[in-house]
Coordinates of C-alpha atoms in Angstrom, one line a residue:
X1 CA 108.4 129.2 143.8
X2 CA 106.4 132.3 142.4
X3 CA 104.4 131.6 139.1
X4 CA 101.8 133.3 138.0
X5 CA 99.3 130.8 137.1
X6 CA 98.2 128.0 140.1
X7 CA 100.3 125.2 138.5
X8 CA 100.7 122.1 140.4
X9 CA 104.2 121.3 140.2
X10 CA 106.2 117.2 140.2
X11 CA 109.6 116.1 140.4
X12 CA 111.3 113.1 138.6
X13 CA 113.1 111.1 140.7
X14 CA 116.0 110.1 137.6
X15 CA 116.0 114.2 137.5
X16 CA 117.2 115.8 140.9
X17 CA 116.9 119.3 141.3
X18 CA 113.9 120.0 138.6
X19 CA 110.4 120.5 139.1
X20 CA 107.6 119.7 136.3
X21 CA 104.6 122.1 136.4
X22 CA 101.1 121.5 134.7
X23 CA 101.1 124.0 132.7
X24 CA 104.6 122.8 130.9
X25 CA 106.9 125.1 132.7
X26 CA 110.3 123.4 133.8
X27 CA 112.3 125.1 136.8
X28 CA 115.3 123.9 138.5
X29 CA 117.1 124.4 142.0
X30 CA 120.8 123.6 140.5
X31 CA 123.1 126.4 140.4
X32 CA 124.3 127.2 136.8
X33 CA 128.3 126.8 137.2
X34 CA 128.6 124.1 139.6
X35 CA 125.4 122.1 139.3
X36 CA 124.8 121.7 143.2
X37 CA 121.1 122.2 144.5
X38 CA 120.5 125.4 146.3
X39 CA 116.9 127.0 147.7
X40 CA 115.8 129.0 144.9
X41 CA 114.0 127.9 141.9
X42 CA 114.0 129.7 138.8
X43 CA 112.3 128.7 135.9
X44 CA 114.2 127.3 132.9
X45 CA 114.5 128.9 129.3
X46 CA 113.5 126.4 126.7
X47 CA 113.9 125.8 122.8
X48 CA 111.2 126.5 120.1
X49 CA 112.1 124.0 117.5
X50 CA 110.5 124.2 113.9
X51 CA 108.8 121.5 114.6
X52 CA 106.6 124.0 117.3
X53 CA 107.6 121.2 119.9
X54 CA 109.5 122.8 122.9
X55 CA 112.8 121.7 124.2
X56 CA 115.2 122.3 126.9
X57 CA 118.7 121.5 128.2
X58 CA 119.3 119.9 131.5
X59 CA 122.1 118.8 133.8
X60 CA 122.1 115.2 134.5
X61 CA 124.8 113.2 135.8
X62 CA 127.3 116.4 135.1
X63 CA 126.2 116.1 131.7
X64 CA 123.6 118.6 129.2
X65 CA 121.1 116.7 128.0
X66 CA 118.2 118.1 125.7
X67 CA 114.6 116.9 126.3
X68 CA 111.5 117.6 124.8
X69 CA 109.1 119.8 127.7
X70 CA 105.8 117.6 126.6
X71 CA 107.6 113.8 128.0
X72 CA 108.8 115.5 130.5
X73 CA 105.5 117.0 131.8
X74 CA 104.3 113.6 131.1
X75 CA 106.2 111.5 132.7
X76 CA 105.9 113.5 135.9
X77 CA 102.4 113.5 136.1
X78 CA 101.3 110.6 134.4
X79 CA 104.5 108.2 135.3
X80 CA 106.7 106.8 132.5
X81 CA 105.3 105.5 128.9
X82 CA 103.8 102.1 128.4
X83 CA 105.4 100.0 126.2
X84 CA 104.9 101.0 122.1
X85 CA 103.6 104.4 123.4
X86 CA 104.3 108.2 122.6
X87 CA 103.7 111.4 123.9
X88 CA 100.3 113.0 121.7
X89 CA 99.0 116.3 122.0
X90 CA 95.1 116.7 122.4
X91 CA 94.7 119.6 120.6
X92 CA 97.6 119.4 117.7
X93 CA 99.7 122.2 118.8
X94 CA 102.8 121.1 119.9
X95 CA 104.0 124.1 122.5
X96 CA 100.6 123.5 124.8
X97 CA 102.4 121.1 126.7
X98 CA 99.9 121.4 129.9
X99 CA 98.9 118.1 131.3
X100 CA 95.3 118.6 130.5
X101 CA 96.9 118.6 126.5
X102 CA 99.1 115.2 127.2
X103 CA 98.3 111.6 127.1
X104 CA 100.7 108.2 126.3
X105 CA 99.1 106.9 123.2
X106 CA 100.6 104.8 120.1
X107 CA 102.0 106.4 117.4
X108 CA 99.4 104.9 115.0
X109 CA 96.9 107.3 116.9
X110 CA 99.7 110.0 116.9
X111 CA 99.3 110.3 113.1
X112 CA 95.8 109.9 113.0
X113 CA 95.6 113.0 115.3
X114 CA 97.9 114.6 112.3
X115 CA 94.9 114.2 110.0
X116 CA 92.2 115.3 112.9
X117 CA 94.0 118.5 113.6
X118 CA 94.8 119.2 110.2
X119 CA 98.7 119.3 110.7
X120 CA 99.6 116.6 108.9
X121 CA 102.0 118.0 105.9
X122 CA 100.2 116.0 102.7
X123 CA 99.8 117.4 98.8
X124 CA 101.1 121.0 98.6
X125 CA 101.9 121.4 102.9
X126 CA 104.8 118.9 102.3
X127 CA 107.9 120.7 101.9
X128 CA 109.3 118.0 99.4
X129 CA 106.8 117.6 97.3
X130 CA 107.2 118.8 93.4
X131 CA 103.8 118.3 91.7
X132 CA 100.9 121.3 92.8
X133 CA 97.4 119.8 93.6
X134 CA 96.6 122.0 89.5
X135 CA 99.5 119.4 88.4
X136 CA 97.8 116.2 89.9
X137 CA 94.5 117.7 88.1
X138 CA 96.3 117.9 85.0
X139 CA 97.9 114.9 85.8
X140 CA 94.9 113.1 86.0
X141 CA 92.8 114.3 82.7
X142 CA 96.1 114.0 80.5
X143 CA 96.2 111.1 77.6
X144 CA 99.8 110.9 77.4
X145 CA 101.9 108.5 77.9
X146 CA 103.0 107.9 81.9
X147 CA 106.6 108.7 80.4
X148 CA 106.1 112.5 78.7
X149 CA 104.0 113.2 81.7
X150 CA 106.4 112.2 83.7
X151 CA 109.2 114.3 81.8
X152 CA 106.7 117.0 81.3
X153 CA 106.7 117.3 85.3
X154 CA 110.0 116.4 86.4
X155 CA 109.4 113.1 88.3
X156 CA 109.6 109.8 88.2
X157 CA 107.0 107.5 86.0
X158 CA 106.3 105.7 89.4
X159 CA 105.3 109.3 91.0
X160 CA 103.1 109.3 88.3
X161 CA 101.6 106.0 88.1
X162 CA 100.8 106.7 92.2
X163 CA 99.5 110.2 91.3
X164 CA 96.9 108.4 88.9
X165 CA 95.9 105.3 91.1
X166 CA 95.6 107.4 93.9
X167 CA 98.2 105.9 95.8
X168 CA 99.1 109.4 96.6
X169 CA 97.5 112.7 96.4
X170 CA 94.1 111.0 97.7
X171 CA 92.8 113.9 98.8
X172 CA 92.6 115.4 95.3
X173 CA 88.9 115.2 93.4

């Protein structure tokens, strides 16, 4: 197997004919038509999603099947995840999927790494979101009644009762 870097490479037995390599490359032995396991190993292409996690597409069981690279890398070094455990990346970026960036941890620390990293999508970095952090501000200062603010700005009198007890938008002076 030629690579360029001095990856150690593992195997999962419930996945014949790939290899797993430390720095989160996937490569496979299976020929493309028939499946069938051959000498040459060729690294596989793999998905970007939006997300910036990487997938690809395997054969198993003369079926495709899409996996994400970062359990897969995982699982063959690390061995399969513990109960109430997910895959979480050390650093926050989602396509460094070397083992060095991988651990099993719960999810609760998952989304705590989301605030460490500065990747989790609160106030104006959520794409559903319809009040500016100047809105909140405004929000905030306003006498009116929670109903005109609540036509003034389009949402709900609830979205603005949780605007002004903090409930959300707590990361707004």
């Amino acid at each position: 197997m030629s690579t360029e870097s001095n990856a150690e490479y593992r195997t999962l037995a419930d996945h014949p004919g790939y290899r797993f390599g430390s720095d989160g490359s996937v490569w496979s032995c299976r020929t493309k038509c028939t499946g069938k396991l051959r000498d040459k190993w060729i690294r596989l292409r793999c998905e970007n999603m939006k997300s910036g996690h990487i997938r690809v597409t395997i054969s198993l069981n003369k079926r495709l099947i899409r996996r994400f690279v970062h359990n897969l890398v995982l699982e063959a070094f690390v061995g399969p995840p513990p109960e109430g455990m997910e895959c979480c990346h050390n650093d926050g970026n989602p396509s460094n999927n070397s083992i060095e960036n991988l651990r099993w941890d719960t999810h609760i620390s998952n989304m705590a790494d989301r605030v460490t990293h500065g990747t989790l999508a609160n106030g104006e970095k959520n794409g559903n979101r319809k009040l500016s952090e100047e809105d909140v501000r405004s929000i905030r200062m306003s006498s009116q009644s929670k109903s005109s603010l609540a036509r003034t700005y389009n949402v709900t009198v609830d979205a603005i009762r949780h605007v002004i007890s903090r409930k959300t938008w707590k990361h707004i002076a």
